[in-house]
């Protein structure tokens, strides 16, 4: 519309054409400002909008000052047509730059709200946003409303892909914009290989979410289990639960960067573990199939001792340590919560 208006204004001597051009020029200005402000808001976010609009208005002021000066020089040397051609060239350049700006926002992973570090990671669609605030401040209890918001997203994932977490080698490269792993890396026999596979299936610019236990011994259960076992048999040796290279913050960051991930943001939180009673906790510990718990249990069985011997002692120690007045159990577990970008 602006290009058409400028072209009409380049035709001198016709009042109707000039009037039409001015009307189109005014309409195009309203459209440009409305769409332009929308693009700026979505690109830079409300937090940075004031700074951005300041630069925009500064550019407008400079242009309003420079345009008559430059136009006067061109008019004195080339006449009305030269000024019109210069204006058309400026409008074309403006159109091209706007198209490039929109393409940079929508054209591929890693570009949406790219530099707004206050944007939620799950909203950045593979961009390089990062959530470097405390996760605790952002957390909310699950409810029917919050779960309902997630349901449409869950339905987008096919059952094959949703269940393919143990079959990463079968997935093609660059398959997912968001890849998540919850507290598996530090317990796996080959954590580096798992991270390499997650990197492979993540799209360029995609986001990785990772949970890693921060205690290599996982003292929440290991401390109490070791205490119970040693009371019955001093020969018991405490089992190291986590991988030596994937528990400390600098180790986790280095492991991700070594694989190729960038923009690694790590925070350490103290998570709360609560159980209805010891029976619920025991079901997790003895029957849950957790590899860390199984290592502790195997060390006890290696002494040719039975679980029936240690269970009552373990129950007493757990209830003494974590027991609450209402009969529940409550303890704390340190964990690293990590985001990174491919």
Coordinates of C-alpha atoms in Angstrom, one line a residue:
X1 CA 0.0 0.0 0.0
X2 CA 2.8 2.4 0.9
X3 CA 4.6 1.5 -2.3
X4 CA 1.5 2.2 -4.4
X5 CA 0.9 5.5 -2.6
X6 CA 4.5 6.6 -3.2
X7 CA 4.2 5.6 -6.9
X8 CA 1.0 7.7 -7.3
X9 CA 2.7 10.7 -5.6
X10 CA 5.5 10.5 -8.2
X11 CA 3.0 11.5 -10.9
X12 CA 2.8 15.3 -10.9
X13 CA 0.0 17.5 -12.2
X14 CA -3.1 15.5 -11.2
X15 CA -4.9 16.5 -8.1
X16 CA -7.1 13.3 -7.9
X17 CA -4.0 11.1 -8.1
X18 CA -2.1 13.1 -5.5
X19 CA -5.2 13.0 -3.2
X20 CA -5.5 9.2 -3.7
X21 CA -1.9 8.8 -2.9
X22 CA -2.1 10.8 0.3
X23 CA -5.1 8.7 1.5
X24 CA -3.3 5.5 0.8
X25 CA -0.2 6.9 2.5
X26 CA -2.2 7.6 5.6
X27 CA -3.8 4.2 5.6
X28 CA -0.5 2.4 5.1
X29 CA 1.0 4.4 7.9
X30 CA -1.6 3.1 10.3
X31 CA -1.2 -0.5 9.1
X32 CA 2.6 -0.2 9.4
X33 CA 2.5 1.2 12.9
X34 CA 0.0 -1.4 14.1
X35 CA 1.7 -4.4 12.6
X36 CA 5.2 -3.1 13.4
X37 CA 4.4 -2.6 17.1
X38 CA 2.9 -6.1 17.2
X39 CA 6.0 -7.6 15.7
X40 CA 8.3 -5.7 18.1
X41 CA 6.2 -6.8 21.1
X42 CA 6.3 -10.5 20.1
X43 CA 10.0 -10.3 19.2
X44 CA 11.4 -8.5 22.2
X45 CA 8.7 -9.0 24.8
X46 CA 7.0 -6.5 27.1
X47 CA 10.1 -6.3 29.3
X48 CA 12.3 -4.8 26.6
X49 CA 9.6 -2.9 24.7
X50 CA 10.3 0.5 26.2
X51 CA 13.9 0.4 25.2
X52 CA 13.1 -0.8 21.7
X53 CA 10.4 1.8 21.1
X54 CA 12.9 4.4 22.3
X55 CA 15.3 3.5 19.5
X56 CA 12.4 3.4 17.0
X57 CA 11.3 7.0 17.9
X58 CA 14.9 8.2 17.8
X59 CA 15.2 6.8 14.3
X60 CA 12.0 8.5 13.3
X61 CA 13.2 11.9 14.6
X62 CA 16.5 11.5 12.8
X63 CA 14.7 10.6 9.6
X64 CA 12.3 13.6 9.9
X65 CA 15.3 15.9 10.2
X66 CA 17.5 14.3 7.5
X67 CA 14.8 13.6 4.9
X68 CA 14.0 17.3 3.9
X69 CA 17.7 18.1 3.8
X70 CA 18.5 15.2 1.5
X71 CA 15.4 15.7 -0.5
X72 CA 16.2 19.3 -1.1
X73 CA 19.7 18.5 -2.4
X74 CA 18.3 15.8 -4.7
X75 CA 15.5 18.1 -6.0
X76 CA 17.9 20.9 -6.7
X77 CA 20.1 18.7 -8.8
X78 CA 17.7 16.1 -10.3
X79 CA 14.2 17.5 -10.0
X80 CA 10.9 16.0 -8.8
X81 CA 11.4 12.6 -10.5
X82 CA 14.7 12.1 -8.8
X83 CA 13.2 12.7 -5.4
X84 CA 10.3 10.3 -6.2
X85 CA 12.8 7.6 -7.3
X86 CA 14.8 8.0 -4.2
X87 CA 11.6 7.7 -2.1
X88 CA 10.6 4.5 -3.9
X89 CA 14.0 3.0 -3.3
X90 CA 13.7 3.8 0.4
X91 CA 10.3 2.2 0.6
X92 CA 11.5 -0.9 -1.2
X93 CA 14.4 -1.2 1.2
X94 CA 12.0 -0.8 4.1
X95 CA 9.8 -3.6 2.8
X96 CA 12.7 -6.0 2.3
X97 CA 14.0 -5.3 5.9
X98 CA 10.5 -5.9 7.3
X99 CA 10.3 -9.2 5.5
X100 CA 13.7 -10.2 6.7
X101 CA 12.7 -9.4 10.3
X102 CA 9.5 -11.5 10.1
X103 CA 11.4 -14.3 8.5
X104 CA 14.0 -14.2 11.3
X105 CA 11.2 -14.6 13.8
X106 CA 9.3 -17.4 12.1
X107 CA 11.6 -19.0 9.6
X108 CA 13.3 -21.6 11.8
X109 CA 14.2 -22.9 15.2
X110 CA 16.2 -20.7 17.5
X111 CA 14.6 -17.4 16.5
X112 CA 11.4 -16.7 18.4
X113 CA 11.9 -14.1 21.1
X114 CA 15.5 -15.1 20.9
X115 CA 17.0 -12.7 23.3
X116 CA 14.2 -12.4 25.8
X117 CA 15.7 -14.4 28.7
X118 CA 12.5 -13.8 30.7
X119 CA 10.5 -15.9 28.3
X120 CA 9.4 -19.4 29.4
X121 CA 11.6 -22.1 27.9
X122 CA 8.5 -24.1 26.9
X123 CA 7.1 -21.1 25.0
X124 CA 10.2 -20.4 22.9
X125 CA 9.6 -23.1 20.2
X126 CA 13.2 -24.2 19.9
X127 CA 14.5 -20.7 20.4
X128 CA 17.4 -19.8 22.7
X129 CA 15.4 -18.4 25.5
X130 CA 16.5 -19.7 28.9
X131 CA 14.8 -19.9 32.3
X132 CA 17.5 -18.6 34.7
X133 CA 15.1 -17.8 37.5
X134 CA 14.5 -20.0 40.6
X135 CA 12.2 -22.9 39.6
X136 CA 10.6 -22.8 43.0
X137 CA 9.1 -19.4 42.3
X138 CA 7.6 -20.7 39.1
X139 CA 6.2 -23.9 40.4
X140 CA 2.6 -24.5 41.0
X141 CA 0.6 -27.4 42.3
X142 CA -0.9 -29.6 39.5
X143 CA -4.6 -29.0 39.1
X144 CA -7.3 -29.9 36.6
X145 CA -6.8 -26.6 35.0
X146 CA -3.0 -26.8 34.6
X147 CA -3.3 -30.5 33.4
X148 CA -6.0 -29.5 31.0
X149 CA -3.7 -26.9 29.5
X150 CA -1.1 -29.6 28.9
X151 CA -3.5 -32.1 27.4
X152 CA -3.5 -30.6 23.8
X153 CA 0.3 -30.6 23.8
X154 CA 0.4 -34.2 25.0
X155 CA -2.0 -35.4 22.3
X156 CA 0.4 -33.9 19.6
X157 CA 3.0 -36.6 20.6
X158 CA 2.4 -39.9 18.9
X159 CA 2.3 -43.0 21.2
X160 CA 5.3 -44.3 19.3
X161 CA 7.4 -41.2 20.1
X162 CA 6.1 -40.9 23.6
X163 CA 7.2 -44.4 24.4
X164 CA 10.5 -44.2 22.5
X165 CA 12.6 -43.0 25.4
X166 CA 14.5 -46.3 25.6
X167 CA 14.9 -46.5 21.8
X168 CA 16.7 -43.3 20.9
X169 CA 19.0 -44.9 18.3
X170 CA 15.8 -45.8 16.3
X171 CA 14.8 -42.1 16.1
X172 CA 15.9 -39.9 13.2
X173 CA 18.2 -36.9 13.7
X174 CA 16.7 -33.5 14.6
X175 CA 13.3 -35.0 15.6
X176 CA 12.3 -33.0 18.7
X177 CA 12.3 -29.3 19.5
X178 CA 12.1 -30.1 23.2
X179 CA 13.9 -33.0 24.8
X180 CA 13.5 -33.9 28.5
X181 CA 15.2 -36.4 30.8
X182 CA 14.3 -36.7 34.5
X183 CA 17.0 -38.0 36.8
X184 CA 18.2 -40.8 34.6
X185 CA 21.6 -39.6 33.4
X186 CA 23.3 -39.9 36.8
X187 CA 22.0 -43.5 37.3
X188 CA 22.7 -44.8 33.8
X189 CA 25.8 -46.9 33.0
X190 CA 26.7 -44.7 30.0
X191 CA 25.5 -41.2 30.7
X192 CA 27.6 -39.6 28.0
X193 CA 26.2 -41.8 25.3
X194 CA 22.6 -41.0 26.4
X195 CA 23.4 -37.2 26.3
X196 CA 24.9 -37.7 22.8
X197 CA 21.7 -39.4 21.6
X198 CA 19.5 -36.7 23.1
X199 CA 21.7 -34.1 21.3
X200 CA 21.3 -36.0 18.1
X201 CA 17.5 -36.2 18.2
X202 CA 17.1 -32.5 19.2
X203 CA 16.6 -30.0 16.4
X204 CA 19.2 -27.2 16.0
X205 CA 18.1 -24.5 18.4
X206 CA 16.0 -26.9 20.3
X207 CA 15.7 -27.0 24.1
X208 CA 16.9 -29.7 26.5
X209 CA 15.4 -30.0 30.0
X210 CA 17.4 -32.2 32.4
X211 CA 17.1 -33.3 36.0
X212 CA 20.1 -34.6 37.9
X213 CA 20.4 -35.7 41.5
X214 CA 22.9 -33.5 43.3
X215 CA 24.1 -36.1 45.9
X216 CA 26.3 -38.8 44.5
X217 CA 25.4 -41.1 47.4
X218 CA 21.7 -40.1 47.3
X219 CA 21.7 -39.7 51.1
X220 CA 17.9 -39.5 51.3
X221 CA 17.7 -43.3 51.3
X222 CA 21.4 -44.3 51.3
X223 CA 22.2 -42.7 54.7
X224 CA 19.4 -44.5 56.5
X225 CA 19.8 -47.8 54.6
X226 CA 23.5 -47.8 55.4
X227 CA 22.8 -47.1 59.1
X228 CA 20.3 -49.9 59.3
X229 CA 22.6 -52.4 57.5
X230 CA 25.7 -51.6 59.6
X231 CA 23.7 -52.0 62.8
X232 CA 23.1 -55.7 61.8
X233 CA 26.4 -56.3 59.9
X234 CA 29.4 -54.0 60.1
X235 CA 30.8 -55.6 56.9
X236 CA 28.2 -53.7 54.8
X237 CA 29.8 -51.3 52.4
X238 CA 27.9 -48.2 51.3
X239 CA 27.0 -48.2 47.6
X240 CA 27.9 -45.2 45.5
X241 CA 24.7 -44.5 43.6
X242 CA 25.4 -41.8 41.0
X243 CA 28.0 -41.6 38.2
X244 CA 31.2 -39.9 39.4
X245 CA 31.1 -37.5 36.4
X246 CA 27.5 -36.4 36.5
X247 CA 26.6 -35.1 40.0
X248 CA 28.5 -31.8 40.7
X249 CA 27.2 -28.6 38.9
X250 CA 30.5 -28.1 37.0
X251 CA 30.5 -31.7 35.9
X252 CA 26.9 -31.5 34.5
X253 CA 27.6 -28.3 32.7
X254 CA 30.9 -29.7 31.3
X255 CA 29.2 -32.9 30.1
X256 CA 26.5 -31.0 28.2
X257 CA 28.9 -28.6 26.7
X258 CA 31.2 -31.4 25.7
X259 CA 28.4 -33.0 23.8
X260 CA 27.6 -29.7 22.0
X261 CA 24.8 -28.1 24.0
X262 CA 25.1 -24.3 24.6
X263 CA 23.5 -21.8 26.9
X264 CA 23.6 -24.2 29.9
X265 CA 21.6 -22.8 32.9
X266 CA 21.7 -24.9 36.1
X267 CA 20.0 -24.3 39.4
X268 CA 20.2 -26.5 42.5
X269 CA 16.9 -27.0 44.4
X270 CA 16.0 -28.8 47.5
X271 CA 13.1 -31.0 46.6
X272 CA 10.6 -32.4 49.1
X273 CA 9.8 -36.1 49.1
X274 CA 6.7 -37.1 51.0
X275 CA 5.1 -40.5 51.5
X276 CA 1.8 -41.5 53.0
X277 CA 3.5 -44.0 55.3
X278 CA 6.4 -46.4 55.5
X279 CA 4.6 -49.0 53.5
X280 CA 4.3 -46.6 50.6
X281 CA 8.0 -45.7 50.9
X282 CA 9.0 -49.4 51.1
X283 CA 7.1 -50.2 48.0
X284 CA 9.2 -47.6 46.1
X285 CA 12.4 -48.7 47.8
X286 CA 12.2 -52.5 47.6
X287 CA 9.8 -53.1 44.7
X288 CA 10.2 -50.0 42.5
X289 CA 13.0 -51.2 40.4
X290 CA 15.1 -48.0 40.9
X291 CA 18.7 -48.8 39.9
X292 CA 20.1 -46.8 42.8
X293 CA 18.0 -48.6 45.4
X294 CA 18.8 -52.0 43.8
X295 CA 22.5 -51.3 44.2
X296 CA 22.1 -50.7 47.9
X297 CA 19.9 -53.9 48.2
X298 CA 22.4 -56.0 46.2
X299 CA 25.3 -54.9 48.5
X300 CA 23.2 -56.3 51.4
X301 CA 22.3 -59.5 49.7
X302 CA 26.0 -60.0 48.8
X303 CA 26.6 -60.6 52.5
X304 CA 24.2 -63.5 52.3
X305 CA 21.7 -61.5 54.4
X306 CA 17.9 -61.3 53.8
X307 CA 15.7 -58.3 53.4
X308 CA 13.5 -59.6 56.2
X309 CA 16.3 -59.1 58.7
X310 CA 17.0 -55.4 57.8
X311 CA 13.5 -54.2 57.0
X312 CA 12.2 -53.7 60.6
X313 CA 15.4 -51.8 61.5
X314 CA 15.2 -49.8 58.4
X315 CA 11.6 -48.9 59.1
X316 CA 12.4 -47.7 62.6
X317 CA 15.2 -45.5 61.4
X318 CA 13.2 -44.0 58.5
X319 CA 10.3 -43.2 60.8
X320 CA 12.6 -41.6 63.3
X321 CA 14.3 -39.5 60.6
X322 CA 11.4 -38.5 58.4
X323 CA 8.3 -39.2 60.5
X324 CA 5.7 -36.4 60.8
X325 CA 3.0 -36.0 63.5
X326 CA 0.3 -37.1 61.0
X327 CA 2.1 -40.4 60.2
X328 CA 3.5 -39.3 56.9
X329 CA 7.2 -39.3 55.9
X330 CA 8.9 -36.1 54.7
X331 CA 12.5 -35.6 53.6
X332 CA 14.6 -33.4 51.3
X333 CA 16.6 -34.3 48.2
X334 CA 19.0 -31.9 46.5
X335 CA 18.7 -31.8 42.7
X336 CA 20.1 -29.9 39.7
X337 CA 17.5 -28.6 37.2
X338 CA 19.1 -27.8 33.9
X339 CA 18.2 -26.2 30.6
X340 CA 20.4 -26.0 27.5
X341 CA 20.1 -25.3 23.8
X342 CA 21.5 -27.2 20.8

